[in-house]
Amino acid sequence: MSENIIIILVIALVFVVLLLVGVILYLFNRLMKEKDMTQAPEHSTEPSRDLKKLKERMEAADVNYCSNHPQDYAKGMCSICQDCFCEECIKEHDGLTFCGPHFRVFVSHEWVELESIMTTPDTPETAFPIYDFKKNLWEKEGLPAIISTHYKINIDTDTIESYVKLLVRTDELDSLSERYNKFKH
Ligand SMILES: [Zn+2]
Ligand SMILES: [Zn+2]
């Protein structure tokens, strides 16, 4: 009878020991997995690959090609048609860039300021009417207008102010002013 009790006790003890070993192994395994997960970014090449991809994508978005020479990188945008052109095609004057034909339009007319709007990095939308008006004039009627932007640091408020100016041909100033004022509202 006592022999039976000892056998049952031994079996129970073995069972308990096996259970404990199982629990310890399970916890150890989990701990190792967690450790692997926290270390994963250091060992994996994924983040750097993602960064490279992102950089490539950003560069691709940035790179424009010349409207005349599709194989050449664009150096700038024409202030009148807003197409992009390569170093060979682009012409610069007074900080403005033009394609060949529109450079001739620029130098053969007198230009006058129709509107000037101050914007800050927090309020870029205040100049939207200028951009929209210019775009409409060019795309719907082929009327040239030029946007020139000047930057100024305001020491008092410690902000960068930009002055977005719309230039039109002198002989069109009156009619375009009237239209612009209607367009704004
Ligand atoms: Zn142009
Ligand atoms: Zn070109």
mmCIF file with all atom_site columns, C-alpha atoms and ligand atoms in Angstrom:
data_model
loop_
_atom_site.group_PDB
_atom_site.id
_atom_site.type_symbol
_atom_site.label_atom_id
_atom_site.label_alt_id
_atom_site.label_comp_id
_atom_site.label_asym_id
_atom_site.label_entity_id
_atom_site.label_seq_id
_atom_site.pdbx_PDB_ins_code
_atom_site.Cartn_x
_atom_site.Cartn_y
_atom_site.Cartn_z
_atom_site.occupancy
_atom_site.B_iso_or_equiv
_atom_site.pdbx_formal_charge
_atom_site.auth_seq_id
_atom_site.auth_comp_id
_atom_site.auth_asym_id
_atom_site.auth_atom_id
_atom_site.pdbx_PDB_model_num
ATOM   1   C  CA . MET A 1 1   ? 0.000   0.000  0.000   1.00 0.00 ? 1   MET A CA 1
ATOM   2   C  CA . SER A 1 2   ? 2.747   2.450  0.950   1.00 0.00 ? 2   SER A CA 1
ATOM   3   C  CA . GLU A 1 3   ? 4.621   1.352  -2.185  1.00 0.00 ? 3   GLU A CA 1
ATOM   4   C  CA . ASN A 1 4   ? 1.656   2.448  -4.279  1.00 0.00 ? 4   ASN A CA 1
ATOM   5   C  CA . ILE A 1 5   ? 1.620   5.872  -2.618  1.00 0.00 ? 5   ILE A CA 1
ATOM   6   C  CA . ILE A 1 6   ? 5.347   6.326  -3.316  1.00 0.00 ? 6   ILE A CA 1
ATOM   7   C  CA . ILE A 1 7   ? 4.857   5.400  -6.986  1.00 0.00 ? 7   ILE A CA 1
ATOM   8   C  CA . ILE A 1 8   ? 1.950   7.877  -7.269  1.00 0.00 ? 8   ILE A CA 1
ATOM   9   C  CA . LEU A 1 9   ? 4.053   10.568 -5.562  1.00 0.00 ? 9   LEU A CA 1
ATOM   10  C  CA . VAL A 1 10  ? 6.994   9.895  -7.906  1.00 0.00 ? 10  VAL A CA 1
ATOM   11  C  CA . ILE A 1 11  ? 4.746   10.043 -10.956 1.00 0.00 ? 11  ILE A CA 1
ATOM   12  C  CA . ALA A 1 12  ? 3.202   13.278 -9.641  1.00 0.00 ? 12  ALA A CA 1
ATOM   13  C  CA . LEU A 1 13  ? 6.655   14.716 -8.997  1.00 0.00 ? 13  LEU A CA 1
ATOM   14  C  CA . VAL A 1 14  ? 7.864   13.789 -12.487 1.00 0.00 ? 14  VAL A CA 1
ATOM   15  C  CA . PHE A 1 15  ? 4.722   15.362 -13.917 1.00 0.00 ? 15  PHE A CA 1
ATOM   16  C  CA . VAL A 1 16  ? 5.288   18.591 -11.966 1.00 0.00 ? 16  VAL A CA 1
ATOM   17  C  CA . VAL A 1 17  ? 8.969   18.715 -12.994 1.00 0.00 ? 17  VAL A CA 1
ATOM   18  C  CA . LEU A 1 18  ? 8.051   18.171 -16.678 1.00 0.00 ? 18  LEU A CA 1
ATOM   19  C  CA . LEU A 1 19  ? 5.405   20.900 -16.404 1.00 0.00 ? 19  LEU A CA 1
ATOM   20  C  CA . LEU A 1 20  ? 7.915   23.330 -14.883 1.00 0.00 ? 20  LEU A CA 1
ATOM   21  C  CA . VAL A 1 21  ? 10.510  22.526 -17.556 1.00 0.00 ? 21  VAL A CA 1
ATOM   22  C  CA . GLY A 1 22  ? 7.836   23.091 -20.203 1.00 0.00 ? 22  GLY A CA 1
ATOM   23  C  CA . VAL A 1 23  ? 6.863   26.466 -18.712 1.00 0.00 ? 23  VAL A CA 1
ATOM   24  C  CA . ILE A 1 24  ? 10.517  27.535 -18.424 1.00 0.00 ? 24  ILE A CA 1
ATOM   25  C  CA . LEU A 1 25  ? 11.240  26.518 -22.022 1.00 0.00 ? 25  LEU A CA 1
ATOM   26  C  CA . TYR A 1 26  ? 8.133   28.354 -23.225 1.00 0.00 ? 26  TYR A CA 1
ATOM   27  C  CA . LEU A 1 27  ? 9.057   31.557 -21.357 1.00 0.00 ? 27  LEU A CA 1
ATOM   28  C  CA . PHE A 1 28  ? 12.674  31.374 -22.512 1.00 0.00 ? 28  PHE A CA 1
ATOM   29  C  CA . ASN A 1 29  ? 11.543  30.932 -26.099 1.00 0.00 ? 29  ASN A CA 1
ATOM   30  C  CA . ARG A 1 30  ? 9.231   33.948 -25.841 1.00 0.00 ? 30  ARG A CA 1
ATOM   31  C  CA . LEU A 1 31  ? 11.950  36.068 -24.301 1.00 0.00 ? 31  LEU A CA 1
ATOM   32  C  CA . MET A 1 32  ? 14.338  35.224 -27.136 1.00 0.00 ? 32  MET A CA 1
ATOM   33  C  CA . LYS A 1 33  ? 11.721  36.069 -29.742 1.00 0.00 ? 33  LYS A CA 1
ATOM   34  C  CA . GLU A 1 34  ? 11.060  39.445 -28.152 1.00 0.00 ? 34  GLU A CA 1
ATOM   35  C  CA . LYS A 1 35  ? 14.769  40.136 -28.051 1.00 0.00 ? 35  LYS A CA 1
ATOM   36  C  CA . ASP A 1 36  ? 15.055  39.254 -31.742 1.00 0.00 ? 36  ASP A CA 1
ATOM   37  C  CA . MET A 1 37  ? 12.234  41.594 -32.556 1.00 0.00 ? 37  MET A CA 1
ATOM   38  C  CA . THR A 1 38  ? 13.779  44.546 -30.760 1.00 0.00 ? 38  THR A CA 1
ATOM   39  C  CA . GLN A 1 39  ? 17.109  43.876 -32.417 1.00 0.00 ? 39  GLN A CA 1
ATOM   40  C  CA . ALA A 1 40  ? 15.635  43.284 -35.851 1.00 0.00 ? 40  ALA A CA 1
ATOM   41  C  CA . PRO A 1 41  ? 16.005  46.848 -37.197 1.00 0.00 ? 41  PRO A CA 1
ATOM   42  C  CA . GLU A 1 42  ? 19.720  46.810 -36.489 1.00 0.00 ? 42  GLU A CA 1
ATOM   43  C  CA . HIS A 1 43  ? 20.334  43.570 -38.328 1.00 0.00 ? 43  HIS A CA 1
ATOM   44  C  CA . SER A 1 44  ? 17.844  43.931 -41.129 1.00 0.00 ? 44  SER A CA 1
ATOM   45  C  CA . THR A 1 45  ? 18.746  45.777 -44.308 1.00 0.00 ? 45  THR A CA 1
ATOM   46  C  CA . GLU A 1 46  ? 15.087  46.812 -44.772 1.00 0.00 ? 46  GLU A CA 1
ATOM   47  C  CA . PRO A 1 47  ? 15.214  50.348 -43.327 1.00 0.00 ? 47  PRO A CA 1
ATOM   48  C  CA . SER A 1 48  ? 18.206  51.433 -45.377 1.00 0.00 ? 48  SER A CA 1
ATOM   49  C  CA . ARG A 1 49  ? 16.676  49.898 -48.477 1.00 0.00 ? 49  ARG A CA 1
ATOM   50  C  CA . ASP A 1 50  ? 13.432  51.770 -47.818 1.00 0.00 ? 50  ASP A CA 1
ATOM   51  C  CA . LEU A 1 51  ? 15.375  54.978 -47.311 1.00 0.00 ? 51  LEU A CA 1
ATOM   52  C  CA . LYS A 1 52  ? 17.181  54.439 -50.586 1.00 0.00 ? 52  LYS A CA 1
ATOM   53  C  CA . LYS A 1 53  ? 13.901  53.798 -52.371 1.00 0.00 ? 53  LYS A CA 1
ATOM   54  C  CA . LEU A 1 54  ? 12.392  56.917 -50.836 1.00 0.00 ? 54  LEU A CA 1
ATOM   55  C  CA . LYS A 1 55  ? 15.387  58.970 -51.898 1.00 0.00 ? 55  LYS A CA 1
ATOM   56  C  CA . GLU A 1 56  ? 15.167  57.590 -55.427 1.00 0.00 ? 56  GLU A CA 1
ATOM   57  C  CA . ARG A 1 57  ? 11.479  58.400 -55.559 1.00 0.00 ? 57  ARG A CA 1
ATOM   58  C  CA . MET A 1 58  ? 12.068  61.933 -54.308 1.00 0.00 ? 58  MET A CA 1
ATOM   59  C  CA . GLU A 1 59  ? 14.822  62.474 -56.835 1.00 0.00 ? 59  GLU A CA 1
ATOM   60  C  CA . ALA A 1 60  ? 12.624  61.114 -59.620 1.00 0.00 ? 60  ALA A CA 1
ATOM   61  C  CA . ALA A 1 61  ? 9.875   63.535 -58.613 1.00 0.00 ? 61  ALA A CA 1
ATOM   62  C  CA . ASP A 1 62  ? 12.382  66.356 -58.563 1.00 0.00 ? 62  ASP A CA 1
ATOM   63  C  CA . VAL A 1 63  ? 13.974  65.620 -61.904 1.00 0.00 ? 63  VAL A CA 1
ATOM   64  C  CA . ASN A 1 64  ? 12.340  67.145 -64.902 1.00 0.00 ? 64  ASN A CA 1
ATOM   65  C  CA . TYR A 1 65  ? 13.423  66.797 -68.481 1.00 0.00 ? 65  TYR A CA 1
ATOM   66  C  CA . CYS A 1 66  ? 13.713  69.471 -71.111 1.00 0.00 ? 66  CYS A CA 1
ATOM   67  C  CA . SER A 1 67  ? 10.599  70.024 -73.204 1.00 0.00 ? 67  SER A CA 1
ATOM   68  C  CA . ASN A 1 68  ? 12.795  70.331 -76.313 1.00 0.00 ? 68  ASN A CA 1
ATOM   69  C  CA . HIS A 1 69  ? 15.315  67.622 -75.424 1.00 0.00 ? 69  HIS A CA 1
ATOM   70  C  CA . PRO A 1 70  ? 13.544  64.758 -73.610 1.00 0.00 ? 70  PRO A CA 1
ATOM   71  C  CA . GLN A 1 71  ? 16.888  63.100 -72.821 1.00 0.00 ? 71  GLN A CA 1
ATOM   72  C  CA . ASP A 1 72  ? 18.336  66.150 -71.027 1.00 0.00 ? 72  ASP A CA 1
ATOM   73  C  CA . TYR A 1 73  ? 17.687  67.182 -67.449 1.00 0.00 ? 73  TYR A CA 1
ATOM   74  C  CA . ALA A 1 74  ? 15.846  70.444 -67.037 1.00 0.00 ? 74  ALA A CA 1
ATOM   75  C  CA . LYS A 1 75  ? 17.727  73.284 -65.453 1.00 0.00 ? 75  LYS A CA 1
ATOM   76  C  CA . GLY A 1 76  ? 14.795  75.602 -64.963 1.00 0.00 ? 76  GLY A CA 1
ATOM   77  C  CA . MET A 1 77  ? 11.227  76.502 -65.720 1.00 0.00 ? 77  MET A CA 1
ATOM   78  C  CA . CYS A 1 78  ? 10.045  79.156 -68.129 1.00 0.00 ? 78  CYS A CA 1
ATOM   79  C  CA . SER A 1 79  ? 8.380   82.036 -66.280 1.00 0.00 ? 79  SER A CA 1
ATOM   80  C  CA . ILE A 1 80  ? 5.757   82.363 -68.991 1.00 0.00 ? 80  ILE A CA 1
ATOM   81  C  CA . CYS A 1 81  ? 4.791   78.870 -70.200 1.00 0.00 ? 81  CYS A CA 1
ATOM   82  C  CA . GLN A 1 82  ? 6.036   77.093 -67.051 1.00 0.00 ? 82  GLN A CA 1
ATOM   83  C  CA . ASP A 1 83  ? 7.509   74.227 -69.046 1.00 0.00 ? 83  ASP A CA 1
ATOM   84  C  CA . CYS A 1 84  ? 10.937  72.899 -68.058 1.00 0.00 ? 84  CYS A CA 1
ATOM   85  C  CA . PHE A 1 85  ? 14.053  73.394 -70.142 1.00 0.00 ? 85  PHE A CA 1
ATOM   86  C  CA . CYS A 1 86  ? 17.676  72.261 -70.164 1.00 0.00 ? 86  CYS A CA 1
ATOM   87  C  CA . GLU A 1 87  ? 20.751  74.409 -69.723 1.00 0.00 ? 87  GLU A CA 1
ATOM   88  C  CA . GLU A 1 88  ? 21.067  74.888 -73.470 1.00 0.00 ? 88  GLU A CA 1
ATOM   89  C  CA . CYS A 1 89  ? 17.462  76.083 -73.888 1.00 0.00 ? 89  CYS A CA 1
ATOM   90  C  CA . ILE A 1 90  ? 16.899  78.127 -70.746 1.00 0.00 ? 90  ILE A CA 1
ATOM   91  C  CA . LYS A 1 91  ? 17.640  81.837 -70.718 1.00 0.00 ? 91  LYS A CA 1
ATOM   92  C  CA . GLU A 1 92  ? 18.066  83.899 -67.566 1.00 0.00 ? 92  GLU A CA 1
ATOM   93  C  CA . HIS A 1 93  ? 17.344  87.547 -67.028 1.00 0.00 ? 93  HIS A CA 1
ATOM   94  C  CA . ASP A 1 94  ? 16.989  89.478 -63.757 1.00 0.00 ? 94  ASP A CA 1
ATOM   95  C  CA . GLY A 1 95  ? 16.585  86.265 -61.775 1.00 0.00 ? 95  GLY A CA 1
ATOM   96  C  CA . LEU A 1 96  ? 13.821  85.060 -64.114 1.00 0.00 ? 96  LEU A CA 1
ATOM   97  C  CA . THR A 1 97  ? 14.158  82.132 -66.472 1.00 0.00 ? 97  THR A CA 1
ATOM   98  C  CA . PHE A 1 98  ? 12.587  81.730 -69.895 1.00 0.00 ? 98  PHE A CA 1
ATOM   99  C  CA . CYS A 1 99  ? 12.507  79.368 -72.832 1.00 0.00 ? 99  CYS A CA 1
ATOM   100 C  CA . GLY A 1 100 ? 13.859  80.817 -76.095 1.00 0.00 ? 100 GLY A CA 1
ATOM   101 C  CA . PRO A 1 101 ? 10.581  82.078 -77.606 1.00 0.00 ? 101 PRO A CA 1
ATOM   102 C  CA . HIS A 1 102 ? 9.350   83.541 -74.321 1.00 0.00 ? 102 HIS A CA 1
ATOM   103 C  CA . PHE A 1 103 ? 12.646  85.249 -73.642 1.00 0.00 ? 103 PHE A CA 1
ATOM   104 C  CA . ARG A 1 104 ? 11.973  87.159 -76.851 1.00 0.00 ? 104 ARG A CA 1
ATOM   105 C  CA . VAL A 1 105 ? 8.441   87.962 -75.618 1.00 0.00 ? 105 VAL A CA 1
ATOM   106 C  CA . PHE A 1 106 ? 9.928   89.180 -72.345 1.00 0.00 ? 106 PHE A CA 1
ATOM   107 C  CA . VAL A 1 107 ? 12.576  91.480 -73.815 1.00 0.00 ? 107 VAL A CA 1
ATOM   108 C  CA . SER A 1 108 ? 10.304  92.937 -76.482 1.00 0.00 ? 108 SER A CA 1
ATOM   109 C  CA . HIS A 1 109 ? 7.735   94.287 -73.991 1.00 0.00 ? 109 HIS A CA 1
ATOM   110 C  CA . GLU A 1 110 ? 7.596   96.521 -70.975 1.00 0.00 ? 110 GLU A CA 1
ATOM   111 C  CA . TRP A 1 111 ? 6.322   94.802 -67.844 1.00 0.00 ? 111 TRP A CA 1
ATOM   112 C  CA . VAL A 1 112 ? 4.550   96.336 -64.917 1.00 0.00 ? 112 VAL A CA 1
ATOM   113 C  CA . GLU A 1 113 ? 3.453   95.048 -61.534 1.00 0.00 ? 113 GLU A CA 1
ATOM   114 C  CA . LEU A 1 114 ? -0.257  94.300 -61.301 1.00 0.00 ? 114 LEU A CA 1
ATOM   115 C  CA . GLU A 1 115 ? -0.262  92.753 -57.852 1.00 0.00 ? 115 GLU A CA 1
ATOM   116 C  CA . SER A 1 116 ? 2.098   91.995 -54.982 1.00 0.00 ? 116 SER A CA 1
ATOM   117 C  CA . ILE A 1 117 ? 1.124   89.665 -52.164 1.00 0.00 ? 117 ILE A CA 1
ATOM   118 C  CA . MET A 1 118 ? 3.165   88.950 -49.071 1.00 0.00 ? 118 MET A CA 1
ATOM   119 C  CA . THR A 1 119 ? 3.243   85.366 -47.892 1.00 0.00 ? 119 THR A CA 1
ATOM   120 C  CA . THR A 1 120 ? 5.000   83.556 -45.064 1.00 0.00 ? 120 THR A CA 1
ATOM   121 C  CA . PRO A 1 121 ? 5.859   79.848 -44.804 1.00 0.00 ? 121 PRO A CA 1
ATOM   122 C  CA . ASP A 1 122 ? 2.683   79.506 -42.682 1.00 0.00 ? 122 ASP A CA 1
ATOM   123 C  CA . THR A 1 123 ? 0.423   81.292 -45.125 1.00 0.00 ? 123 THR A CA 1
ATOM   124 C  CA . PRO A 1 124 ? 1.482   80.313 -48.663 1.00 0.00 ? 124 PRO A CA 1
ATOM   125 C  CA . GLU A 1 125 ? -2.178  80.213 -49.731 1.00 0.00 ? 125 GLU A CA 1
ATOM   126 C  CA . THR A 1 126 ? -2.492  84.009 -49.694 1.00 0.00 ? 126 THR A CA 1
ATOM   127 C  CA . ALA A 1 127 ? -0.676  84.109 -53.057 1.00 0.00 ? 127 ALA A CA 1
ATOM   128 C  CA . PHE A 1 128 ? -2.859  81.455 -54.709 1.00 0.00 ? 128 PHE A CA 1
ATOM   129 C  CA . PRO A 1 129 ? -5.013  84.038 -56.574 1.00 0.00 ? 129 PRO A CA 1
ATOM   130 C  CA . ILE A 1 130 ? -1.884  85.230 -58.414 1.00 0.00 ? 130 ILE A CA 1
ATOM   131 C  CA . TYR A 1 131 ? -0.899  81.720 -59.483 1.00 0.00 ? 131 TYR A CA 1
ATOM   132 C  CA . ASP A 1 132 ? -4.436  80.820 -60.529 1.00 0.00 ? 132 ASP A CA 1
ATOM   133 C  CA . PHE A 1 133 ? -4.973  84.033 -62.457 1.00 0.00 ? 133 PHE A CA 1
ATOM   134 C  CA . LYS A 1 134 ? -1.693  83.680 -64.318 1.00 0.00 ? 134 LYS A CA 1
ATOM   135 C  CA . LYS A 1 135 ? -2.404  80.023 -65.129 1.00 0.00 ? 135 LYS A CA 1
ATOM   136 C  CA . ASN A 1 136 ? -5.856  80.884 -66.478 1.00 0.00 ? 136 ASN A CA 1
ATOM   137 C  CA . LEU A 1 137 ? -4.538  83.715 -68.640 1.00 0.00 ? 137 LEU A CA 1
ATOM   138 C  CA . TRP A 1 138 ? -1.912  81.500 -70.206 1.00 0.00 ? 138 TRP A CA 1
ATOM   139 C  CA . GLU A 1 139 ? -3.841  78.278 -70.591 1.00 0.00 ? 139 GLU A CA 1
ATOM   140 C  CA . LYS A 1 140 ? -7.137  79.737 -71.789 1.00 0.00 ? 140 LYS A CA 1
ATOM   141 C  CA . GLU A 1 141 ? -6.008  82.791 -73.743 1.00 0.00 ? 141 GLU A CA 1
ATOM   142 C  CA . GLY A 1 142 ? -2.264  82.473 -74.306 1.00 0.00 ? 142 GLY A CA 1
ATOM   143 C  CA . LEU A 1 143 ? -1.729  85.803 -72.574 1.00 0.00 ? 143 LEU A CA 1
ATOM   144 C  CA . PRO A 1 144 ? 1.716   85.980 -70.966 1.00 0.00 ? 144 PRO A CA 1
ATOM   145 C  CA . ALA A 1 145 ? 2.146   87.038 -67.354 1.00 0.00 ? 145 ALA A CA 1
ATOM   146 C  CA . ILE A 1 146 ? 5.165   86.625 -65.113 1.00 0.00 ? 146 ILE A CA 1
ATOM   147 C  CA . ILE A 1 147 ? 5.373   85.740 -61.454 1.00 0.00 ? 147 ILE A CA 1
ATOM   148 C  CA . SER A 1 148 ? 8.482   86.907 -59.636 1.00 0.00 ? 148 SER A CA 1
ATOM   149 C  CA . THR A 1 149 ? 9.147   86.142 -56.001 1.00 0.00 ? 149 THR A CA 1
ATOM   150 C  CA . HIS A 1 150 ? 11.364  88.114 -53.635 1.00 0.00 ? 150 HIS A CA 1
ATOM   151 C  CA . TYR A 1 151 ? 12.344  86.935 -50.196 1.00 0.00 ? 151 TYR A CA 1
ATOM   152 C  CA . LYS A 1 152 ? 12.895  89.073 -47.144 1.00 0.00 ? 152 LYS A CA 1
ATOM   153 C  CA . ILE A 1 153 ? 13.710  88.144 -43.560 1.00 0.00 ? 153 ILE A CA 1
ATOM   154 C  CA . ASN A 1 154 ? 11.566  90.061 -41.091 1.00 0.00 ? 154 ASN A CA 1
ATOM   155 C  CA . ILE A 1 155 ? 13.832  90.540 -38.070 1.00 0.00 ? 155 ILE A CA 1
ATOM   156 C  CA . ASP A 1 156 ? 11.009  91.678 -35.792 1.00 0.00 ? 156 ASP A CA 1
ATOM   157 C  CA . THR A 1 157 ? 8.894   88.572 -36.257 1.00 0.00 ? 157 THR A CA 1
ATOM   158 C  CA . ASP A 1 158 ? 11.796  86.273 -37.241 1.00 0.00 ? 158 ASP A CA 1
ATOM   159 C  CA . THR A 1 159 ? 9.955   84.952 -40.269 1.00 0.00 ? 159 THR A CA 1
ATOM   160 C  CA . ILE A 1 160 ? 10.786  84.664 -43.930 1.00 0.00 ? 160 ILE A CA 1
ATOM   161 C  CA . GLU A 1 161 ? 8.432   86.805 -45.952 1.00 0.00 ? 161 GLU A CA 1
ATOM   162 C  CA . SER A 1 162 ? 8.093   86.298 -49.635 1.00 0.00 ? 162 SER A CA 1
ATOM   163 C  CA . TYR A 1 163 ? 6.596   88.833 -51.963 1.00 0.00 ? 163 TYR A CA 1
ATOM   164 C  CA . VAL A 1 164 ? 4.867   87.208 -54.894 1.00 0.00 ? 164 VAL A CA 1
ATOM   165 C  CA . LYS A 1 165 ? 4.469   89.707 -57.715 1.00 0.00 ? 165 LYS A CA 1
ATOM   166 C  CA . LEU A 1 166 ? 2.417   89.412 -60.852 1.00 0.00 ? 166 LEU A CA 1
ATOM   167 C  CA . LEU A 1 167 ? 3.865   91.244 -63.834 1.00 0.00 ? 167 LEU A CA 1
ATOM   168 C  CA . VAL A 1 168 ? 1.885   91.923 -66.978 1.00 0.00 ? 168 VAL A CA 1
ATOM   169 C  CA . ARG A 1 169 ? 2.568   93.850 -70.173 1.00 0.00 ? 169 ARG A CA 1
ATOM   170 C  CA . THR A 1 170 ? 2.072   97.585 -69.672 1.00 0.00 ? 170 THR A CA 1
ATOM   171 C  CA . ASP A 1 171 ? -0.537  97.918 -72.401 1.00 0.00 ? 171 ASP A CA 1
ATOM   172 C  CA . GLU A 1 172 ? -2.630  95.165 -70.811 1.00 0.00 ? 172 GLU A CA 1
ATOM   173 C  CA . LEU A 1 173 ? -2.425  96.505 -67.249 1.00 0.00 ? 173 LEU A CA 1
ATOM   174 C  CA . ASP A 1 174 ? -5.798  98.288 -67.142 1.00 0.00 ? 174 ASP A CA 1
ATOM   175 C  CA . SER A 1 175 ? -7.876  95.496 -68.627 1.00 0.00 ? 175 SER A CA 1
ATOM   176 C  CA . LEU A 1 176 ? -6.100  92.786 -66.639 1.00 0.00 ? 176 LEU A CA 1
ATOM   177 C  CA . SER A 1 177 ? -6.341  94.742 -63.350 1.00 0.00 ? 177 SER A CA 1
ATOM   178 C  CA . GLU A 1 178 ? -10.067 94.926 -63.748 1.00 0.00 ? 178 GLU A CA 1
ATOM   179 C  CA . ARG A 1 179 ? -10.290 91.235 -64.512 1.00 0.00 ? 179 ARG A CA 1
ATOM   180 C  CA . TYR A 1 180 ? -7.964  90.322 -61.668 1.00 0.00 ? 180 TYR A CA 1
ATOM   181 C  CA . ASN A 1 181 ? -10.046 92.225 -59.114 1.00 0.00 ? 181 ASN A CA 1
ATOM   182 C  CA . LYS A 1 182 ? -13.146 90.373 -60.271 1.00 0.00 ? 182 LYS A CA 1
ATOM   183 C  CA . PHE A 1 183 ? -11.238 87.068 -60.258 1.00 0.00 ? 183 PHE A CA 1
ATOM   184 C  CA . LYS A 1 184 ? -10.027 87.584 -56.690 1.00 0.00 ? 184 LYS A CA 1
ATOM   185 C  CA . HIS A 1 185 ? -13.562 87.847 -55.299 1.00 0.00 ? 185 HIS A CA 1
HETATM 186 ZN ZN . ZN  B 2 .   ? 8.239   79.415 -72.283 1.00 0.00 ? 1   ZN  B ZN 1
HETATM 187 ZN ZN . ZN  B 2 .   ? 16.687  71.730 -74.095 1.00 0.00 ? 2   ZN  B ZN 1
#
